[in-house]
PDB file of C-alpha atoms in Angstrom:
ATOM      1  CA  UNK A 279       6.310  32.810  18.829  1.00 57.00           C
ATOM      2  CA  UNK A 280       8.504  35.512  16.978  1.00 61.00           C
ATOM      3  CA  UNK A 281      10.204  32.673  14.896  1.00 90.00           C
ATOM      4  CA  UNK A 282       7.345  30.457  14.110  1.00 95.00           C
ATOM      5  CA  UNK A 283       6.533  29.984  10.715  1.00 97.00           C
ATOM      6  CA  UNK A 284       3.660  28.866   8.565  1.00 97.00           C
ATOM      7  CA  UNK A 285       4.610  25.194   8.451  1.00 98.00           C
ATOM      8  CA  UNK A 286       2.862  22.716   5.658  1.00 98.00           C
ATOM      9  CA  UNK A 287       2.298  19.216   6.591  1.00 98.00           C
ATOM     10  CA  UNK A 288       1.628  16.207   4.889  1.00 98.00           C
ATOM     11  CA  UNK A 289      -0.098  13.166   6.262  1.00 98.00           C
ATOM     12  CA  UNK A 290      -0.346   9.890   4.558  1.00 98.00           C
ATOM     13  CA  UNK A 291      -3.593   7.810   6.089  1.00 98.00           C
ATOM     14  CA  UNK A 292      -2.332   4.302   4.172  1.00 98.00           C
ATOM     15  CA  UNK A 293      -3.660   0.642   3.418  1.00 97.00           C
ATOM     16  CA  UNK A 294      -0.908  -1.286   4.974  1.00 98.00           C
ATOM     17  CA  UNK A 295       0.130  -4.939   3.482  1.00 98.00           C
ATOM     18  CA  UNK A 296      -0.092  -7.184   6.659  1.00 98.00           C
ATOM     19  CA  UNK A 297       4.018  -8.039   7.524  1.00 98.00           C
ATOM     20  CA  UNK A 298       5.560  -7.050   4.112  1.00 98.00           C
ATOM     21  CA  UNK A 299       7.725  -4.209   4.738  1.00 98.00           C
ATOM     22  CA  UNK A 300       8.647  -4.541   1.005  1.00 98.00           C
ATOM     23  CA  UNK A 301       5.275  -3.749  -0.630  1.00 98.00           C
ATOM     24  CA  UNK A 302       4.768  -1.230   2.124  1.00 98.00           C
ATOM     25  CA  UNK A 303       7.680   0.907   1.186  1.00 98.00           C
ATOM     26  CA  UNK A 304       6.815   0.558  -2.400  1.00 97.00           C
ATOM     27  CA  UNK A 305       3.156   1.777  -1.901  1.00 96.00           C
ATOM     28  CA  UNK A 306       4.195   4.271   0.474  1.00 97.00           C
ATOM     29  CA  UNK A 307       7.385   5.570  -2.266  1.00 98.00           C
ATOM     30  CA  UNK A 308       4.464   5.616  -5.013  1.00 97.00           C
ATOM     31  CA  UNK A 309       1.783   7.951  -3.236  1.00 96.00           C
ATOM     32  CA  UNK A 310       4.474  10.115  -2.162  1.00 97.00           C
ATOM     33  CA  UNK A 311       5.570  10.835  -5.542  1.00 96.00           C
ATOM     34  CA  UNK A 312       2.077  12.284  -6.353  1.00 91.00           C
ATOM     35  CA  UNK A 313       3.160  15.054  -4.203  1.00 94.00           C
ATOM     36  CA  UNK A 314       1.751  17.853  -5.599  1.00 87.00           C
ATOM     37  CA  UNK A 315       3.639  20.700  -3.665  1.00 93.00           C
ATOM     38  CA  UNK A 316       6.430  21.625  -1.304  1.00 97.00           C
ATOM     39  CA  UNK A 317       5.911  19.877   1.998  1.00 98.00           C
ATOM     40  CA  UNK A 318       7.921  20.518   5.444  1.00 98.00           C
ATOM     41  CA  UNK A 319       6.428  17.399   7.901  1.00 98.00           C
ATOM     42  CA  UNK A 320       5.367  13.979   6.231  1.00 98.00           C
ATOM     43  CA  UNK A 321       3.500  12.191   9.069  1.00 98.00           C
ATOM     44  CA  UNK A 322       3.005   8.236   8.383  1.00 98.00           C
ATOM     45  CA  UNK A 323       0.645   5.591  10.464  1.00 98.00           C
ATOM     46  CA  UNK A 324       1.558   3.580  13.478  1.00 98.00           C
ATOM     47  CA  UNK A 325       3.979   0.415  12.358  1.00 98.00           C
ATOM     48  CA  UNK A 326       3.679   2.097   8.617  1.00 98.00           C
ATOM     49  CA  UNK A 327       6.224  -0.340   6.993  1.00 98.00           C
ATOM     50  CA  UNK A 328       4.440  -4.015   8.341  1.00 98.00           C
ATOM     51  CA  UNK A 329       0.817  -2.969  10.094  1.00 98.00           C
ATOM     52  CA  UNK A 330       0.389  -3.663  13.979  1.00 98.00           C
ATOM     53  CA  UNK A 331       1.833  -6.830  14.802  1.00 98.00           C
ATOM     54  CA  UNK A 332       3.264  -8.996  17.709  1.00 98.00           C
ATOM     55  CA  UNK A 333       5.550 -10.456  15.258  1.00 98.00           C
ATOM     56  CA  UNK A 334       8.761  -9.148  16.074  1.00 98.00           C
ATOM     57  CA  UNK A 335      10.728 -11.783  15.374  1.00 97.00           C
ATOM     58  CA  UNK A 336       9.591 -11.353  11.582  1.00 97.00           C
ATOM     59  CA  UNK A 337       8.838  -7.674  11.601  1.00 98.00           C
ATOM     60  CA  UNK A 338      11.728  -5.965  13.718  1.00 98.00           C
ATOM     61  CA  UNK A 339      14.754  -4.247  12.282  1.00 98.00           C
ATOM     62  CA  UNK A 340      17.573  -2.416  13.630  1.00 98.00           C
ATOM     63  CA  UNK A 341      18.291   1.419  13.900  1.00 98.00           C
ATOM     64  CA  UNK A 342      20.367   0.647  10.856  1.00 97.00           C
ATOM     65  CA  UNK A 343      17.595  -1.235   8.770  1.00 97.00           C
ATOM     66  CA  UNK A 344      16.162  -0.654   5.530  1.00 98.00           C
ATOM     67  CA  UNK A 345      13.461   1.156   6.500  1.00 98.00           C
ATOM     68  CA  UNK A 346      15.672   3.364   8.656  1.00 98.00           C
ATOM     69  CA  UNK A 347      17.446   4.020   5.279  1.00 98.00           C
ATOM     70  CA  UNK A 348      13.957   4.143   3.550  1.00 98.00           C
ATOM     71  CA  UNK A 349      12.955   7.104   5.809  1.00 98.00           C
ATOM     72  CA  UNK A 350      16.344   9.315   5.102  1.00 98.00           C
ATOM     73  CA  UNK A 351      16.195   8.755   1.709  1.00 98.00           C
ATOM     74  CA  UNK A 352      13.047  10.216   1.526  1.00 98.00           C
ATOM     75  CA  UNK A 353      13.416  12.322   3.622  1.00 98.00           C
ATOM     76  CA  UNK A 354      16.358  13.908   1.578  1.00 98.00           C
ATOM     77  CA  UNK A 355      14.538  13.812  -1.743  1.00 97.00           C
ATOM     78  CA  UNK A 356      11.630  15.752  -0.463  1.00 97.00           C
ATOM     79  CA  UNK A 357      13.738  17.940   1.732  1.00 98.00           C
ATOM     80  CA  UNK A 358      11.034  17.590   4.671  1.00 98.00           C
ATOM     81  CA  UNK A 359      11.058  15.330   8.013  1.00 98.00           C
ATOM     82  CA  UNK A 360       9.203  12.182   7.677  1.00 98.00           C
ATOM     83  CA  UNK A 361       7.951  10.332  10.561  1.00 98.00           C
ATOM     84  CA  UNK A 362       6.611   7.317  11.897  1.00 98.00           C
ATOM     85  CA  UNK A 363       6.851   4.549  13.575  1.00 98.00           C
ATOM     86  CA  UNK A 364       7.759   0.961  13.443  1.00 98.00           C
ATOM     87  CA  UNK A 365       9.528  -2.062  15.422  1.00 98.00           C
ATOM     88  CA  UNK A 366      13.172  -1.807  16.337  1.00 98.00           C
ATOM     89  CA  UNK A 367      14.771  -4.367  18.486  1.00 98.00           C
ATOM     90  CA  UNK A 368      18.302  -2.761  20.634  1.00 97.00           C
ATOM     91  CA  UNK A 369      19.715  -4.774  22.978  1.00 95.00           C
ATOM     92  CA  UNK A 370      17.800  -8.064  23.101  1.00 95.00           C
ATOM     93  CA  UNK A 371      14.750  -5.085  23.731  1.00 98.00           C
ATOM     94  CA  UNK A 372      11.707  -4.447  21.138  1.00 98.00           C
ATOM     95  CA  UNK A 373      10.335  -1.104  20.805  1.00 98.00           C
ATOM     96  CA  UNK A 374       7.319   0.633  19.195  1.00 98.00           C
ATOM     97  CA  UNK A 375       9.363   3.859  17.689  1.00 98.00           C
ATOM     98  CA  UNK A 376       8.374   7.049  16.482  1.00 98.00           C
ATOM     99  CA  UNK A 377      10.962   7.977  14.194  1.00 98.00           C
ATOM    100  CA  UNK A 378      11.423  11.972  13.331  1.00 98.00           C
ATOM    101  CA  UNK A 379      14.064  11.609   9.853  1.00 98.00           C
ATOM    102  CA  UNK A 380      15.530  15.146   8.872  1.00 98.00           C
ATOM    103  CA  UNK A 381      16.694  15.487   5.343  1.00 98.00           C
ATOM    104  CA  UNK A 382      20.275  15.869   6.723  1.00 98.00           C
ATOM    105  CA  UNK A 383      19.964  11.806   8.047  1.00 97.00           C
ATOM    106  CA  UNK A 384      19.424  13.026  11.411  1.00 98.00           C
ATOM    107  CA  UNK A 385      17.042  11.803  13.417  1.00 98.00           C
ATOM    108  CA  UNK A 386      15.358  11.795  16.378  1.00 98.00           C
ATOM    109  CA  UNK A 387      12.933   8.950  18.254  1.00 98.00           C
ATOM    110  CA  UNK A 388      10.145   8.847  20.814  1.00 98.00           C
ATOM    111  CA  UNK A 389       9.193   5.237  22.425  1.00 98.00           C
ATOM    112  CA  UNK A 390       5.581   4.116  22.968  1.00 98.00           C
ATOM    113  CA  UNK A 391       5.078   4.999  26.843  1.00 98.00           C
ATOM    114  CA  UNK A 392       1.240   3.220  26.632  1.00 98.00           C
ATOM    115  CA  UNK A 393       1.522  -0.039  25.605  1.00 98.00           C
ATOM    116  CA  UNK A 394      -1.557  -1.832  24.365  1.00 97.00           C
ATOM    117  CA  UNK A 395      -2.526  -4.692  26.915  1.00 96.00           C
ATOM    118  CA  UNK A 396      -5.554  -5.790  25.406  1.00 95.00           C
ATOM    119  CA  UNK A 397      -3.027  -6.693  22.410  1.00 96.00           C
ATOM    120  CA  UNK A 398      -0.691  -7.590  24.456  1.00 97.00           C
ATOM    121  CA  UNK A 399       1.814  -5.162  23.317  1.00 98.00           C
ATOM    122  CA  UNK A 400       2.852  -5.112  27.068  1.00 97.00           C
ATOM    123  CA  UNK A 401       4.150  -8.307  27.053  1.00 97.00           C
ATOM    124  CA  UNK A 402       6.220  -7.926  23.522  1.00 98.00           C
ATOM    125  CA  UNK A 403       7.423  -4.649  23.957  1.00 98.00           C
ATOM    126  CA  UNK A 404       9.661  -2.678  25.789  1.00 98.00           C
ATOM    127  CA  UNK A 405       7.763   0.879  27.060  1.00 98.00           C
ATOM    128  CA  UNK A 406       9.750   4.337  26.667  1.00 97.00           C
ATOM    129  CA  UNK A 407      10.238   6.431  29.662  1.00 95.00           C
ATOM    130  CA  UNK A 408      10.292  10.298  28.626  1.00 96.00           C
ATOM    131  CA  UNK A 409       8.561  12.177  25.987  1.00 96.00           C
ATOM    132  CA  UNK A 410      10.231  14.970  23.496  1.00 98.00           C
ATOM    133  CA  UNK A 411       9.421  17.606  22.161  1.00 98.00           C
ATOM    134  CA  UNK A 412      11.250  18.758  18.520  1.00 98.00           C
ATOM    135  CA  UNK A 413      11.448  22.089  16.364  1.00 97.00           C
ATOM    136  CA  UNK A 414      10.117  22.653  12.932  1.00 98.00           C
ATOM    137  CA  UNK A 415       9.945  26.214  11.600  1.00 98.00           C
ATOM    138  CA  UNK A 416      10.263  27.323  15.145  1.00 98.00           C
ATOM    139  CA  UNK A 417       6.954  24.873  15.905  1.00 98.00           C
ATOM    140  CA  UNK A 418       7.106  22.688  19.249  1.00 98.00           C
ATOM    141  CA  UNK A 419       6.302  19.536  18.157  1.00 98.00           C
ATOM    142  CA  UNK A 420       5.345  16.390  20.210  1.00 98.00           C
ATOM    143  CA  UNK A 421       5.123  12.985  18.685  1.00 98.00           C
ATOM    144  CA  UNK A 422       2.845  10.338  20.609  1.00 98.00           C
ATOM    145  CA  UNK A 423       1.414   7.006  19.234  1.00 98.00           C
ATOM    146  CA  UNK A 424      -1.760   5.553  19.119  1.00 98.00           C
ATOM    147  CA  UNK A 425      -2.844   4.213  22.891  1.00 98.00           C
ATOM    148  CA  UNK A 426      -0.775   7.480  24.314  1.00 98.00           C
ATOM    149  CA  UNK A 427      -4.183   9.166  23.010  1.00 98.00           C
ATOM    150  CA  UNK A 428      -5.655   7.589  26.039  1.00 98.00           C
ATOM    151  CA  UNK A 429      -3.688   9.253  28.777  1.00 97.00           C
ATOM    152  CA  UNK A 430      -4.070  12.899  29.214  1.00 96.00           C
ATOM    153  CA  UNK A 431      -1.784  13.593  32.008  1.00 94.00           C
ATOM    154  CA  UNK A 432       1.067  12.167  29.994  1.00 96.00           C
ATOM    155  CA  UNK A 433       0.228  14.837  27.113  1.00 96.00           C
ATOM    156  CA  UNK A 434      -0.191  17.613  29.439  1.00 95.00           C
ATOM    157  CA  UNK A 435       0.885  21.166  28.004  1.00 96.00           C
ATOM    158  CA  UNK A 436       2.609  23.073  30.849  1.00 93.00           C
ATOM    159  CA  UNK A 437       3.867  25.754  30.238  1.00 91.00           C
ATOM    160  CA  UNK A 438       2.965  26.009  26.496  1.00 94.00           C
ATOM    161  CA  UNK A 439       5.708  23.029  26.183  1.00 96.00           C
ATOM    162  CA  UNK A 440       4.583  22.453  22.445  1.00 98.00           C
ATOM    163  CA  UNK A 441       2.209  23.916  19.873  1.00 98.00           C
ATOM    164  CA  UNK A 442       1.434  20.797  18.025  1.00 98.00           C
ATOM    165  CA  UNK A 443       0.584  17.525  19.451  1.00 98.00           C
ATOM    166  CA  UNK A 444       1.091  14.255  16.597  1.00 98.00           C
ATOM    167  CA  UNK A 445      -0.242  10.836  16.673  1.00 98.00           C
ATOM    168  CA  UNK A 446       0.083   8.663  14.489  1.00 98.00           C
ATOM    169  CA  UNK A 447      -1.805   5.212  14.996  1.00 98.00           C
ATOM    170  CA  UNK A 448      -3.440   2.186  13.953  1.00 98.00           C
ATOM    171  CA  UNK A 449      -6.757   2.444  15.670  1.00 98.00           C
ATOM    172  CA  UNK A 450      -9.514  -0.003  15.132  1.00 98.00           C
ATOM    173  CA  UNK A 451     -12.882   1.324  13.528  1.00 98.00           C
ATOM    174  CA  UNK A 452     -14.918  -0.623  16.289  1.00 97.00           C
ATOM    175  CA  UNK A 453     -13.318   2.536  18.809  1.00 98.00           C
ATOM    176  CA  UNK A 454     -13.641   4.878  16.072  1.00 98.00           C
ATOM    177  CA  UNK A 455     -16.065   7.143  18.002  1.00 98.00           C
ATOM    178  CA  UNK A 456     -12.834   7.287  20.997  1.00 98.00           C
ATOM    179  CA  UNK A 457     -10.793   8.800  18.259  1.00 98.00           C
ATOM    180  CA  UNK A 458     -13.052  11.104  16.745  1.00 98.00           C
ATOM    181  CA  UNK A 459     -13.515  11.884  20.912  1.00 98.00           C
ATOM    182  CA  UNK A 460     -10.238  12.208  22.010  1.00 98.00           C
ATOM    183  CA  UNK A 461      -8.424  14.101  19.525  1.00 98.00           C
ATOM    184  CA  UNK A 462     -10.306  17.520  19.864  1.00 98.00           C
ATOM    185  CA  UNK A 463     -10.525  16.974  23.413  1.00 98.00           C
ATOM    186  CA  UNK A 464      -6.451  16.829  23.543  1.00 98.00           C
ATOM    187  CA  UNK A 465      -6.333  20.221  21.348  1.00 98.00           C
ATOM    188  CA  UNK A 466      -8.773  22.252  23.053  1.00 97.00           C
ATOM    189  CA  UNK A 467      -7.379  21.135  26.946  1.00 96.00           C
ATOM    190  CA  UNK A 468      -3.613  21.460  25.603  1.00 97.00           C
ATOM    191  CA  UNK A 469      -4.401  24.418  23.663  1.00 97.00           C
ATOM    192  CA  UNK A 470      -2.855  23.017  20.925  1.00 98.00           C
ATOM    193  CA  UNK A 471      -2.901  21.659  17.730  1.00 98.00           C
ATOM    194  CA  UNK A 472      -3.486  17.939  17.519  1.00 98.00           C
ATOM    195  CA  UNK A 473      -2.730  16.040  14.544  1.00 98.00           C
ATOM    196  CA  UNK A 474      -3.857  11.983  13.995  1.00 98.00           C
ATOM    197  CA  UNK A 475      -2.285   9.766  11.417  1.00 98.00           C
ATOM    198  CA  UNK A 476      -4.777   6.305  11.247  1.00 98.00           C
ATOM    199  CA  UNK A 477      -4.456   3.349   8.639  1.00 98.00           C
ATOM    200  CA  UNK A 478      -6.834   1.801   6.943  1.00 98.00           C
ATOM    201  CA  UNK A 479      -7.785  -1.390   5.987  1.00 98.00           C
ATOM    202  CA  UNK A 480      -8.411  -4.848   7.191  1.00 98.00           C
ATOM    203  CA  UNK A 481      -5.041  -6.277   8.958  1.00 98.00           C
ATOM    204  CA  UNK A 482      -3.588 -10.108   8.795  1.00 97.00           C
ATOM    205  CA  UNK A 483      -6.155 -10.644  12.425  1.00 96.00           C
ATOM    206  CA  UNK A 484      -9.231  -9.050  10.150  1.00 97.00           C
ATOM    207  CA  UNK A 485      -9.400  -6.037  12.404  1.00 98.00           C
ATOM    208  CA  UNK A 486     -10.656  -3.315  10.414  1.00 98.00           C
ATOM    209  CA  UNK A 487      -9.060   0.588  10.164  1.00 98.00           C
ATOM    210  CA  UNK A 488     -11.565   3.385   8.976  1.00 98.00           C
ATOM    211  CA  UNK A 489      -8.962   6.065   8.931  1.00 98.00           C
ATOM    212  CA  UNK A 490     -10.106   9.180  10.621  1.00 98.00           C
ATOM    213  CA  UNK A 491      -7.012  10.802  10.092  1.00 98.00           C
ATOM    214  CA  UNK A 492      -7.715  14.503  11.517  1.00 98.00           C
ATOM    215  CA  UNK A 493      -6.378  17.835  12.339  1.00 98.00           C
ATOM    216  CA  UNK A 494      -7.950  20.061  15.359  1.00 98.00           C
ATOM    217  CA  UNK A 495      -7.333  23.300  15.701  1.00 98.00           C
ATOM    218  CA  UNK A 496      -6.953  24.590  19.518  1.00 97.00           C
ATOM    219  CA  UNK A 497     -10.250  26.220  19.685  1.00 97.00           C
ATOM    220  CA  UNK A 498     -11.884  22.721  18.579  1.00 97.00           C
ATOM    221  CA  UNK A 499     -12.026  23.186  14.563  1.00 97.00           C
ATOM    222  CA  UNK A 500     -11.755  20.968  11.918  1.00 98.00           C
ATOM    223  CA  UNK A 501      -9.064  21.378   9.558  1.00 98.00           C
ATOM    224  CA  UNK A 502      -8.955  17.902   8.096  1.00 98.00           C
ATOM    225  CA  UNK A 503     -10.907  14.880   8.431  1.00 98.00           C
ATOM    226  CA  UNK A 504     -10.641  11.898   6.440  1.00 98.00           C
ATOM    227  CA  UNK A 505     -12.520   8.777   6.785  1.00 97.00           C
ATOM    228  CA  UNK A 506     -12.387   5.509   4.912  1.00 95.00           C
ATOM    229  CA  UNK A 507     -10.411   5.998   1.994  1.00 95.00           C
ATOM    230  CA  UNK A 508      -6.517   5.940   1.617  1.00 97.00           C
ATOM    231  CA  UNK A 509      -5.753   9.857   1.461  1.00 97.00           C
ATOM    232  CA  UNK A 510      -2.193  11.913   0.719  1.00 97.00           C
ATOM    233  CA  UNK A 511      -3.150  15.090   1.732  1.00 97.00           C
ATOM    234  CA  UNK A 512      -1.048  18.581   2.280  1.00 98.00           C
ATOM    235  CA  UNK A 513      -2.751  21.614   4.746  1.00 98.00           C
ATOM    236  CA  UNK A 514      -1.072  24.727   6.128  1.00 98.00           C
ATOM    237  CA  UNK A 515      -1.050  25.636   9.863  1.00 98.00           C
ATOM    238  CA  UNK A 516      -0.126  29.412  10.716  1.00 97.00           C
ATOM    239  CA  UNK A 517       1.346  30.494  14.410  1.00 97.00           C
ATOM    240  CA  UNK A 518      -1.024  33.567  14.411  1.00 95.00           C
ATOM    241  CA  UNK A 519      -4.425  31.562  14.655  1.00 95.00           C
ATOM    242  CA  UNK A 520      -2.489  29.749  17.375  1.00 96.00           C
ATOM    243  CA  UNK A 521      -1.827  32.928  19.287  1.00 95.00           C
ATOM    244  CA  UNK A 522      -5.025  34.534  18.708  1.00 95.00           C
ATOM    245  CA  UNK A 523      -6.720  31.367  20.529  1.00 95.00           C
ATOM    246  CA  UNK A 524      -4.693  31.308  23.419  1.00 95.00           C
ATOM    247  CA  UNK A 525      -4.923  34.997  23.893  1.00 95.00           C
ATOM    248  CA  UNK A 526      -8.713  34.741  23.688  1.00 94.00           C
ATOM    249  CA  UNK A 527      -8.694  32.034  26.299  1.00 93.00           C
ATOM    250  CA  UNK A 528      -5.500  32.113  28.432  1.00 92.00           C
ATOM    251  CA  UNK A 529      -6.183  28.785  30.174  1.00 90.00           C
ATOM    252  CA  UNK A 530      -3.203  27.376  30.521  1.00 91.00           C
ATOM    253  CA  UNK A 531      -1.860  29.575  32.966  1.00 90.00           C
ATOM    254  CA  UNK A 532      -4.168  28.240  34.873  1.00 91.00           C
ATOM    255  CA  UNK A 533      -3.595  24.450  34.634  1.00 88.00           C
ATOM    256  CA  UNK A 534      -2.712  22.385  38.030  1.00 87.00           C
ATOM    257  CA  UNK A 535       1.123  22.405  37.931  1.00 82.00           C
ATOM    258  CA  UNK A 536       1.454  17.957  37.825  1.00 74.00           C
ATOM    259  CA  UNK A 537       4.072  16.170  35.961  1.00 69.00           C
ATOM    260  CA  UNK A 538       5.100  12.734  35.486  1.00 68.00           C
TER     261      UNK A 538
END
């Protein structure tokens, strides 16, 4: 942990226009500018650019799309990562992608693993097959999305494998207490931070998003919490309080040594 660094993340819990990737962009290229201060990590909701939808044959774009070129020109102008997620169709495939955009135009992605039946997201989209961890500031970071939250033995921290833990969704208020549930429970078992991105907002199927957008510390804390309202907001993590908890309680050496 010699190299970590304070890092400062921003995370952007947004009203998203049902389908219009358009508007989207332009709401989401308006709050940013209200930026305040120097940011490393911008962290956007699940789908950010058209809200969660089936429609891929409206809603998809390629690795080469506008919002693609959206995210690294933002990226560059802020000189942070952005990330997020939204629909990309590769070979005759659709995928739910997590999108990590350096300033540089590099870029790495993750692909939803869980896939929400009871949307049937199964049955549109194409699951991923391995997770990744990145570096920021000499953080491990490990993007998931949304239903992921679900499955604990897929975000299993062996071996310390990351020190923050990201998801960014578009979970439904009517399983809001789940959320406000399932995110502490992931920091304090991983030992980790845990960071969750939600929407909010009624979508084009009159679901309803009451944010919830959090940060947990790994001893269980609250760092943010923001319910209801659309909310740019900006908070500091430091590797020493991340130390100092798993010194307190070394755990993890402990864990039952599973993978999948």
């Amino acid at each position: 942990m010699a190299d970590m660094e304070p890092i400062k993340i921003t995370t952007f819990q947004a009203y998203l226009f049902w389908e219009n990737a358009e508007k989207n962009l332009q709401n989401l290229s308006l709050r940013l500018s209200g930026l305040k201060e120097k940011t490393d990590l911008i962290i956007l909701p699940e789908m950010f650019n058209t809200g969660f939808t089936m429609n891929v044959e409206k809603c998809a774009e390629t690795m080469n799309g506008k919002t693609m070129h959206w995210l690294y020109e933002h990226a560059k102008s802020y000189d942070c990562v952005i990330a997020g997620t939204l629909i990309i169709e590769e070979q005759g495939h659709y995928y739910n992608r997590f999108i990590w955009m350096s300033p540089d135009g590099s870029f790495v992605h993750y692909d939803k693993r869980h896939l929400f039946g009871m949307a049937n997201e199964d049955q549109v989209f194409t699951a991923g097959t391995s997770r990744i961890v990145l570096n920021l500031k000499g953080w491990k970071v490990c993007p998931m999305i949304c239903y992921d939250l679900r499955f604990p033995v897929w975000s299993r921290n062996l071996g310390a494998a990351y020190d923050l833990l990201v998801y960014t969704a578009s979970w439904p208020d009517k399983r809001s207490a789940h959320w406000r549930s399932l995110i502490p429970a992931r920091a304090i078992e991983n030992q980790a931070y845990v960071i969750g991105v939600n929407r909010v907002g009624y979508d084009g199927n009159e679901i309803y998003y009451s944010g919830g957008s959090m940060c947990i510390s790994p001893m269980g804390d609250v760092v943010y919490y923001k319910p209801e309202d659309e909310d740019l907001y900006t908070f500091t993590l430091n590797p020493a309080d991340l130390l100092k908890s798993r010194e307190q309680l070394p755990f993890l050496r402990d864990a039952d040594h599973f993978s999948m």
